[in-house]
Amino acid sequence: DVKVTQSSRYLVKRTGEKVFLECVQDMDHENMFWYRQDPGLGLRLIYFSYDVKMKEKGDIPEGYSVSREKKERFSLILESASTNQTSMYLCASSPTRDSRAPNEQFFGPGTRLTVL
Amino acid sequence: AQTVTQSQPEMSVQEAETVTLSCTYDTSESNYYLFWYKQPPSRQMILVIRQEAYKQQNATENRFSVNFQKAAKSFSLKISDSQLGDTAMYFCAFMKHAGATNKLIFGTGTLLAVQP
């Protein structure tokens, strides 16, 4: 079974703090994604990565950065957390070419971040 | 740009009955994928069913089936013999066929409650 894990289920931080959210997948997937989920807005893509050290902006990258130094790990960084970044953050991974599960994204359990 | 619309924020169904969740999308692409994902309360998002746009036959996975109307850009999910475990948030999602990065565009979700 594909496993995507996230470093924390719940996190509380203060305004201005630097926040790291980590995601690890164990299926050698090329693609990894970070989303934020807000009520009434669905899931919105923050950043994605299609290879080690490669990254592309999603729909809402402002206030965030990412790092992918190893294939299995994709980190989301909030350089200076703000209250409007309080949200659920979901990580996902997917293979580029896999006949068993073409184009399916596999999700982690999510991190509920509260910024006070 | 592609958009996905789910016009039913919440729905309720009695156990053992059938329910249909609506999804419409807008795209100028001719080939693409459509997905329904399920997010149970406090649990990970999982894929329910996928449809490839070039396939005319509607996808089916056990009690879950879709009604894919390409000309109308409609992609509804039917759940037959509803079970308590079907209670979840359901997201409709769109993916362009071209490219290897598997980016998904999500709708805002429908919260389904199955009543005993």
PDB file of C-alpha atoms in Angstrom:
ATOM      1  CA  ASP A   1       0.000   0.000   0.000  1.00  0.00           C
ATOM      2  CA  VAL A   2       1.132   3.526  -0.747  1.00  0.00           C
ATOM      3  CA  LYS A   3       1.869   5.454   2.368  1.00  0.00           C
ATOM      4  CA  VAL A   4       2.055   9.226   2.626  1.00  0.00           C
ATOM      5  CA  THR A   5       2.842  10.559   6.067  1.00  0.00           C
ATOM      6  CA  GLN A   6       2.897  14.086   7.427  1.00  0.00           C
ATOM      7  CA  SER A   7       5.003  15.196  10.367  1.00  0.00           C
ATOM      8  CA  SER A   8       2.151  16.474  12.569  1.00  0.00           C
ATOM      9  CA  ARG A   9      -1.639  16.087  12.717  1.00  0.00           C
ATOM     10  CA  TYR A  10      -2.085  19.286  14.727  1.00  0.00           C
ATOM     11  CA  LEU A  11       0.208  22.272  15.031  1.00  0.00           C
ATOM     12  CA  VAL A  12      -0.169  25.602  16.835  1.00  0.00           C
ATOM     13  CA  LYS A  13       2.215  28.430  16.016  1.00  0.00           C
ATOM     14  CA  ARG A  14       2.465  32.136  16.688  1.00  0.00           C
ATOM     15  CA  THR A  15       2.346  34.939  14.140  1.00  0.00           C
ATOM     16  CA  GLY A  16       5.769  35.561  12.641  1.00  0.00           C
ATOM     17  CA  GLU A  17       7.182  32.119  13.400  1.00  0.00           C
ATOM     18  CA  LYS A  18       8.855  30.038  10.701  1.00  0.00           C
ATOM     19  CA  VAL A  19       6.897  26.823  10.213  1.00  0.00           C
ATOM     20  CA  PHE A  20       8.000  23.594   8.570  1.00  0.00           C
ATOM     21  CA  LEU A  21       5.522  20.971   7.432  1.00  0.00           C
ATOM     22  CA  GLU A  22       7.047  17.722   6.243  1.00  0.00           C
ATOM     23  CA  CYS A  23       5.680  15.038   3.984  1.00  0.00           C
ATOM     24  CA  VAL A  24       7.200  11.641   3.236  1.00  0.00           C
ATOM     25  CA  GLN A  25       6.060   9.027   0.717  1.00  0.00           C
ATOM     26  CA  ASP A  26       7.334   5.490   0.435  1.00  0.00           C
ATOM     27  CA  MET A  27       6.388   4.574  -3.138  1.00  0.00           C
ATOM     28  CA  ASP A  28       9.149   6.232  -5.128  1.00  0.00           C
ATOM     29  CA  HIS A  29       6.670   8.658  -6.700  1.00  0.00           C
ATOM     30  CA  GLU A  30       8.069  11.406  -8.889  1.00  0.00           C
ATOM     31  CA  ASN A  31       5.354  13.985  -8.173  1.00  0.00           C
ATOM     32  CA  MET A  32       4.532  15.547  -4.829  1.00  0.00           C
ATOM     33  CA  PHE A  33       2.003  18.239  -3.981  1.00  0.00           C
ATOM     34  CA  TRP A  34       1.008  20.584  -1.177  1.00  0.00           C
ATOM     35  CA  TYR A  35      -2.598  21.751  -0.869  1.00  0.00           C
ATOM     36  CA  ARG A  36      -4.490  23.795   1.641  1.00  0.00           C
ATOM     37  CA  GLN A  37      -8.092  22.898   2.406  1.00  0.00           C
ATOM     38  CA  ASP A  38     -10.535  25.518   3.628  1.00  0.00           C
ATOM     39  CA  PRO A  39     -14.314  25.192   4.117  1.00  0.00           C
ATOM     40  CA  GLY A  40     -16.215  26.276   1.035  1.00  0.00           C
ATOM     41  CA  LEU A  41     -13.032  26.574  -1.027  1.00  0.00           C
ATOM     42  CA  GLY A  42     -12.097  22.937  -1.524  1.00  0.00           C
ATOM     43  CA  LEU A  43      -8.440  22.067  -2.049  1.00  0.00           C
ATOM     44  CA  ARG A  44      -6.138  24.651  -3.549  1.00  0.00           C
ATOM     45  CA  LEU A  45      -2.669  23.807  -4.846  1.00  0.00           C
ATOM     46  CA  ILE A  46       0.175  25.694  -3.172  1.00  0.00           C
ATOM     47  CA  TYR A  47       3.255  24.119  -4.788  1.00  0.00           C
ATOM     48  CA  PHE A  48       4.184  20.910  -6.507  1.00  0.00           C
ATOM     49  CA  SER A  49       7.373  19.114  -7.423  1.00  0.00           C
ATOM     50  CA  TYR A  50       7.939  16.695 -10.286  1.00  0.00           C
ATOM     51  CA  ASP A  51      11.497  15.736  -9.402  1.00  0.00           C
ATOM     52  CA  VAL A  52      14.173  16.247  -6.778  1.00  0.00           C
ATOM     53  CA  LYS A  53      15.103  19.926  -6.462  1.00  0.00           C
ATOM     54  CA  MET A  54      12.376  20.851  -8.986  1.00  0.00           C
ATOM     55  CA  LYS A  55       9.354  22.870  -7.956  1.00  0.00           C
ATOM     56  CA  GLU A  56       6.556  24.821  -9.539  1.00  0.00           C
ATOM     57  CA  LYS A  57       4.090  27.296  -8.110  1.00  0.00           C
ATOM     58  CA  GLY A  58       0.495  26.284  -7.815  1.00  0.00           C
ATOM     59  CA  ASP A  59      -2.499  28.562  -7.541  1.00  0.00           C
ATOM     60  CA  ILE A  60      -1.738  30.155  -4.144  1.00  0.00           C
ATOM     61  CA  PRO A  61       2.051  30.177  -3.539  1.00  0.00           C
ATOM     62  CA  GLU A  62       2.248  33.559  -1.801  1.00  0.00           C
ATOM     63  CA  GLY A  63       3.647  33.279   1.710  1.00  0.00           C
ATOM     64  CA  TYR A  64       4.940  29.743   1.158  1.00  0.00           C
ATOM     65  CA  SER A  65       8.072  28.052  -0.105  1.00  0.00           C
ATOM     66  CA  VAL A  66       9.005  24.404  -0.577  1.00  0.00           C
ATOM     67  CA  SER A  67      12.021  22.160  -0.539  1.00  0.00           C
ATOM     68  CA  ARG A  68      12.620  18.774  -2.116  1.00  0.00           C
ATOM     69  CA  GLU A  69      16.145  17.541  -1.467  1.00  0.00           C
ATOM     70  CA  LYS A  70      15.253  13.845  -1.575  1.00  0.00           C
ATOM     71  CA  LYS A  71      12.717  12.081  -3.747  1.00  0.00           C
ATOM     72  CA  GLU A  72      10.643  10.810  -0.844  1.00  0.00           C
ATOM     73  CA  ARG A  73      10.420  14.065   1.119  1.00  0.00           C
ATOM     74  CA  PHE A  74       8.655  17.335   0.301  1.00  0.00           C
ATOM     75  CA  SER A  75       8.623  20.165   2.811  1.00  0.00           C
ATOM     76  CA  LEU A  76       6.330  23.171   2.969  1.00  0.00           C
ATOM     77  CA  ILE A  77       7.742  26.259   4.645  1.00  0.00           C
ATOM     78  CA  LEU A  78       5.853  29.236   5.999  1.00  0.00           C
ATOM     79  CA  GLU A  79       8.585  31.850   6.264  1.00  0.00           C
ATOM     80  CA  SER A  80       6.616  34.107   8.621  1.00  0.00           C
ATOM     81  CA  ALA A  81       3.326  32.577   9.663  1.00  0.00           C
ATOM     82  CA  SER A  82       0.233  34.743   9.606  1.00  0.00           C
ATOM     83  CA  THR A  83      -3.273  34.159  10.957  1.00  0.00           C
ATOM     84  CA  ASN A  84      -4.690  33.828   7.433  1.00  0.00           C
ATOM     85  CA  GLN A  85      -2.535  30.740   6.989  1.00  0.00           C
ATOM     86  CA  THR A  86      -4.572  28.893   9.603  1.00  0.00           C
ATOM     87  CA  SER A  87      -5.834  25.931   7.603  1.00  0.00           C
ATOM     88  CA  MET A  88      -5.670  22.204   6.915  1.00  0.00           C
ATOM     89  CA  TYR A  89      -2.612  21.316   4.836  1.00  0.00           C
ATOM     90  CA  LEU A  90      -2.639  18.171   2.732  1.00  0.00           C
ATOM     91  CA  CYS A  91       0.302  16.531   1.036  1.00  0.00           C
ATOM     92  CA  ALA A  92      -0.084  14.147  -1.897  1.00  0.00           C
ATOM     93  CA  SER A  93       2.115  12.131  -4.211  1.00  0.00           C
ATOM     94  CA  SER A  94       1.609  10.447  -7.558  1.00  0.00           C
ATOM     95  CA  PRO A  95       3.583   8.407 -10.039  1.00  0.00           C
ATOM     96  CA  THR A  96       4.351   9.832 -13.428  1.00  0.00           C
ATOM     97  CA  ARG A  97       3.785   6.547 -15.196  1.00  0.00           C
ATOM     98  CA  ASP A  98       2.094   3.676 -13.414  1.00  0.00           C
ATOM     99  CA  SER A  99      -0.274   1.340 -15.189  1.00  0.00           C
ATOM    100  CA  ARG A 100      -1.681   0.136 -11.871  1.00  0.00           C
ATOM    101  CA  ALA A 101      -2.917   3.563 -10.823  1.00  0.00           C
ATOM    102  CA  PRO A 102      -2.606   6.011 -13.707  1.00  0.00           C
ATOM    103  CA  ASN A 103      -2.669   9.607 -12.545  1.00  0.00           C
ATOM    104  CA  GLU A 104      -4.016   8.853  -9.058  1.00  0.00           C
ATOM    105  CA  GLN A 105      -2.852  11.093  -6.245  1.00  0.00           C
ATOM    106  CA  PHE A 106      -2.318   9.534  -2.824  1.00  0.00           C
ATOM    107  CA  PHE A 107      -2.926  11.790   0.145  1.00  0.00           C
ATOM    108  CA  GLY A 108      -1.461  12.119   3.609  1.00  0.00           C
ATOM    109  CA  PRO A 109      -3.635  12.512   6.721  1.00  0.00           C
ATOM    110  CA  GLY A 110      -3.280  16.302   6.797  1.00  0.00           C
ATOM    111  CA  THR A 111      -1.874  18.821   9.260  1.00  0.00           C
ATOM    112  CA  ARG A 112      -4.300  21.192  10.913  1.00  0.00           C
ATOM    113  CA  LEU A 113      -2.279  24.366  11.489  1.00  0.00           C
ATOM    114  CA  THR A 114      -3.477  27.131  13.766  1.00  0.00           C
ATOM    115  CA  VAL A 115      -1.600  30.433  13.753  1.00  0.00           C
ATOM    116  CA  LEU A 116      -2.328  32.617  16.775  1.00  0.00           C
TER     117      LEU A 116
ATOM    118  CA  ALA B   1      -8.427  27.915 -17.161  1.00  0.00           C
ATOM    119  CA  GLN B   2     -10.281  24.870 -15.953  1.00  0.00           C
ATOM    120  CA  THR B   3     -12.899  25.115 -13.213  1.00  0.00           C
ATOM    121  CA  VAL B   4     -14.856  22.502 -11.296  1.00  0.00           C
ATOM    122  CA  THR B   5     -18.208  23.280  -9.686  1.00  0.00           C
ATOM    123  CA  GLN B   6     -20.044  21.280  -7.033  1.00  0.00           C
ATOM    124  CA  SER B   7     -23.337  23.028  -6.390  1.00  0.00           C
ATOM    125  CA  GLN B   8     -24.461  20.910  -3.420  1.00  0.00           C
ATOM    126  CA  PRO B   9     -22.529  21.871  -0.262  1.00  0.00           C
ATOM    127  CA  GLU B  10     -24.382  19.280   1.841  1.00  0.00           C
ATOM    128  CA  MET B  11     -26.583  16.267   1.193  1.00  0.00           C
ATOM    129  CA  SER B  12     -28.267  13.661   3.300  1.00  0.00           C
ATOM    130  CA  VAL B  13     -29.459  10.148   2.437  1.00  0.00           C
ATOM    131  CA  GLN B  14     -31.021   7.269   4.336  1.00  0.00           C
ATOM    132  CA  GLU B  15     -29.045   4.081   4.721  1.00  0.00           C
ATOM    133  CA  ALA B  16     -29.626   1.636   1.817  1.00  0.00           C
ATOM    134  CA  GLU B  17     -30.953   4.362  -0.476  1.00  0.00           C
ATOM    135  CA  THR B  18     -29.338   5.851  -3.579  1.00  0.00           C
ATOM    136  CA  VAL B  19     -27.885   9.335  -3.798  1.00  0.00           C
ATOM    137  CA  THR B  20     -26.386  11.339  -6.654  1.00  0.00           C
ATOM    138  CA  LEU B  21     -23.746  14.032  -6.210  1.00  0.00           C
ATOM    139  CA  SER B  22     -23.419  16.621  -8.961  1.00  0.00           C
ATOM    140  CA  CYS B  23     -20.299  18.028 -10.593  1.00  0.00           C
ATOM    141  CA  THR B  24     -19.840  20.237 -13.610  1.00  0.00           C
ATOM    142  CA  TYR B  25     -16.591  21.448 -15.104  1.00  0.00           C
ATOM    143  CA  ASP B  26     -15.354  23.856 -17.705  1.00  0.00           C
ATOM    144  CA  THR B  27     -12.462  23.164 -20.048  1.00  0.00           C
ATOM    145  CA  SER B  28     -11.379  23.631 -23.633  1.00  0.00           C
ATOM    146  CA  GLU B  29      -9.338  20.414 -23.521  1.00  0.00           C
ATOM    147  CA  SER B  30     -10.555  17.441 -25.505  1.00  0.00           C
ATOM    148  CA  ASN B  31      -8.844  14.761 -23.460  1.00  0.00           C
ATOM    149  CA  TYR B  32      -8.654  14.725 -19.682  1.00  0.00           C
ATOM    150  CA  TYR B  33      -9.409  12.731 -16.552  1.00  0.00           C
ATOM    151  CA  LEU B  34     -12.134  13.215 -13.973  1.00  0.00           C
ATOM    152  CA  PHE B  35     -12.086  11.890 -10.427  1.00  0.00           C
ATOM    153  CA  TRP B  36     -14.209  11.573  -7.340  1.00  0.00           C
ATOM    154  CA  TYR B  37     -12.289  11.587  -4.059  1.00  0.00           C
ATOM    155  CA  LYS B  38     -13.737  10.778  -0.643  1.00  0.00           C
ATOM    156  CA  GLN B  39     -12.542  12.312   2.634  1.00  0.00           C
ATOM    157  CA  PRO B  40     -14.104  10.553   5.664  1.00  0.00           C
ATOM    158  CA  PRO B  41     -14.192  12.477   8.958  1.00  0.00           C
ATOM    159  CA  SER B  42     -10.651  12.754  10.350  1.00  0.00           C
ATOM    160  CA  ARG B  43      -9.338  10.285   7.810  1.00  0.00           C
ATOM    161  CA  GLN B  44      -7.253  10.416   4.664  1.00  0.00           C
ATOM    162  CA  MET B  45      -8.598  11.340   1.263  1.00  0.00           C
ATOM    163  CA  ILE B  46      -8.969   8.347  -1.013  1.00  0.00           C
ATOM    164  CA  LEU B  47      -9.861   7.876  -4.656  1.00  0.00           C
ATOM    165  CA  VAL B  48     -13.370   6.588  -5.266  1.00  0.00           C
ATOM    166  CA  ILE B  49     -13.555   6.447  -9.037  1.00  0.00           C
ATOM    167  CA  ARG B  50     -11.897   7.857 -12.163  1.00  0.00           C
ATOM    168  CA  GLN B  51     -13.112   8.479 -15.701  1.00  0.00           C
ATOM    169  CA  GLU B  52     -11.050   9.069 -18.808  1.00  0.00           C
ATOM    170  CA  ALA B  53     -12.735  11.529 -21.130  1.00  0.00           C
ATOM    171  CA  TYR B  54     -12.041   9.565 -24.296  1.00  0.00           C
ATOM    172  CA  LYS B  55     -13.884   6.546 -22.901  1.00  0.00           C
ATOM    173  CA  GLN B  56     -17.601   6.780 -23.508  1.00  0.00           C
ATOM    174  CA  GLN B  57     -18.502   4.035 -21.077  1.00  0.00           C
ATOM    175  CA  ASN B  58     -19.293   5.269 -17.587  1.00  0.00           C
ATOM    176  CA  ALA B  59     -16.912   4.041 -14.889  1.00  0.00           C
ATOM    177  CA  THR B  60     -18.213   1.766 -12.120  1.00  0.00           C
ATOM    178  CA  GLU B  61     -16.621   0.611  -8.871  1.00  0.00           C
ATOM    179  CA  ASN B  62     -18.928  -1.656  -6.881  1.00  0.00           C
ATOM    180  CA  ARG B  63     -21.688   0.596  -5.422  1.00  0.00           C
ATOM    181  CA  PHE B  64     -20.196   3.724  -7.000  1.00  0.00           C
ATOM    182  CA  SER B  65     -20.863   4.752 -10.581  1.00  0.00           C
ATOM    183  CA  VAL B  66     -20.643   7.918 -12.609  1.00  0.00           C
ATOM    184  CA  ASN B  67     -22.798   9.568 -15.226  1.00  0.00           C
ATOM    185  CA  PHE B  68     -20.317  11.232 -17.556  1.00  0.00           C
ATOM    186  CA  GLN B  69     -21.871  13.612 -20.063  1.00  0.00           C
ATOM    187  CA  LYS B  70     -18.967  15.049 -22.045  1.00  0.00           C
ATOM    188  CA  ALA B  71     -20.957  17.479 -24.171  1.00  0.00           C
ATOM    189  CA  ALA B  72     -22.692  18.875 -21.099  1.00  0.00           C
ATOM    190  CA  LYS B  73     -19.424  18.807 -19.099  1.00  0.00           C
ATOM    191  CA  SER B  74     -21.157  16.980 -16.305  1.00  0.00           C
ATOM    192  CA  PHE B  75     -19.740  14.235 -14.079  1.00  0.00           C
ATOM    193  CA  SER B  76     -22.116  13.055 -11.364  1.00  0.00           C
ATOM    194  CA  LEU B  77     -21.452  10.326  -8.795  1.00  0.00           C
ATOM    195  CA  LYS B  78     -24.139   7.819  -7.875  1.00  0.00           C
ATOM    196  CA  ILE B  79     -23.857   5.867  -4.657  1.00  0.00           C
ATOM    197  CA  SER B  80     -26.180   2.877  -4.471  1.00  0.00           C
ATOM    198  CA  ASP B  81     -27.204   1.065  -1.285  1.00  0.00           C
ATOM    199  CA  SER B  82     -25.707   3.836   0.853  1.00  0.00           C
ATOM    200  CA  GLN B  83     -23.850   2.730   3.967  1.00  0.00           C
ATOM    201  CA  LEU B  84     -22.960   4.594   7.151  1.00  0.00           C
ATOM    202  CA  GLY B  85     -19.307   4.394   6.113  1.00  0.00           C
ATOM    203  CA  ASP B  86     -20.101   6.482   3.045  1.00  0.00           C
ATOM    204  CA  THR B  87     -20.486   9.527   5.285  1.00  0.00           C
ATOM    205  CA  ALA B  88     -17.721  11.847   4.079  1.00  0.00           C
ATOM    206  CA  MET B  89     -16.805  14.927   2.119  1.00  0.00           C
ATOM    207  CA  TYR B  90     -16.744  14.138  -1.596  1.00  0.00           C
ATOM    208  CA  PHE B  91     -14.608  16.109  -4.007  1.00  0.00           C
ATOM    209  CA  CYS B  92     -14.858  16.143  -7.770  1.00  0.00           C
ATOM    210  CA  ALA B  93     -11.543  16.801  -9.541  1.00  0.00           C
ATOM    211  CA  PHE B  94     -10.233  17.445 -13.053  1.00  0.00           C
ATOM    212  CA  MET B  95      -6.833  16.653 -14.582  1.00  0.00           C
ATOM    213  CA  LYS B  96      -5.541  17.567 -18.018  1.00  0.00           C
ATOM    214  CA  HIS B  97      -4.285  14.628 -20.004  1.00  0.00           C
ATOM    215  CA  ALA B  98      -1.170  16.260 -21.392  1.00  0.00           C
ATOM    216  CA  GLY B  99       1.970  16.459 -19.301  1.00  0.00           C
ATOM    217  CA  ALA B 100       3.403  14.297 -16.589  1.00  0.00           C
ATOM    218  CA  THR B 101       2.802  16.329 -13.458  1.00  0.00           C
ATOM    219  CA  ASN B 102      -0.736  15.144 -12.721  1.00  0.00           C
ATOM    220  CA  LYS B 103      -2.069  18.434 -11.372  1.00  0.00           C
ATOM    221  CA  LEU B 104      -5.620  18.217 -10.040  1.00  0.00           C
ATOM    222  CA  ILE B 105      -8.228  20.966  -9.921  1.00  0.00           C
ATOM    223  CA  PHE B 106     -10.792  20.349  -7.193  1.00  0.00           C
ATOM    224  CA  GLY B 107     -14.349  21.426  -6.650  1.00  0.00           C
ATOM    225  CA  THR B 108     -15.474  22.833  -3.319  1.00  0.00           C
ATOM    226  CA  GLY B 109     -16.831  19.529  -2.084  1.00  0.00           C
ATOM    227  CA  THR B 110     -20.152  18.000  -1.024  1.00  0.00           C
ATOM    228  CA  LEU B 111     -20.609  16.837   2.550  1.00  0.00           C
ATOM    229  CA  LEU B 112     -22.685  13.653   2.486  1.00  0.00           C
ATOM    230  CA  ALA B 113     -24.361  12.362   5.625  1.00  0.00           C
ATOM    231  CA  VAL B 114     -25.798   8.850   5.584  1.00  0.00           C
ATOM    232  CA  GLN B 115     -28.553   8.548   8.181  1.00  0.00           C
ATOM    233  CA  PRO B 116     -29.360   5.237   9.926  1.00  0.00           C
TER     234      PRO B 116
END
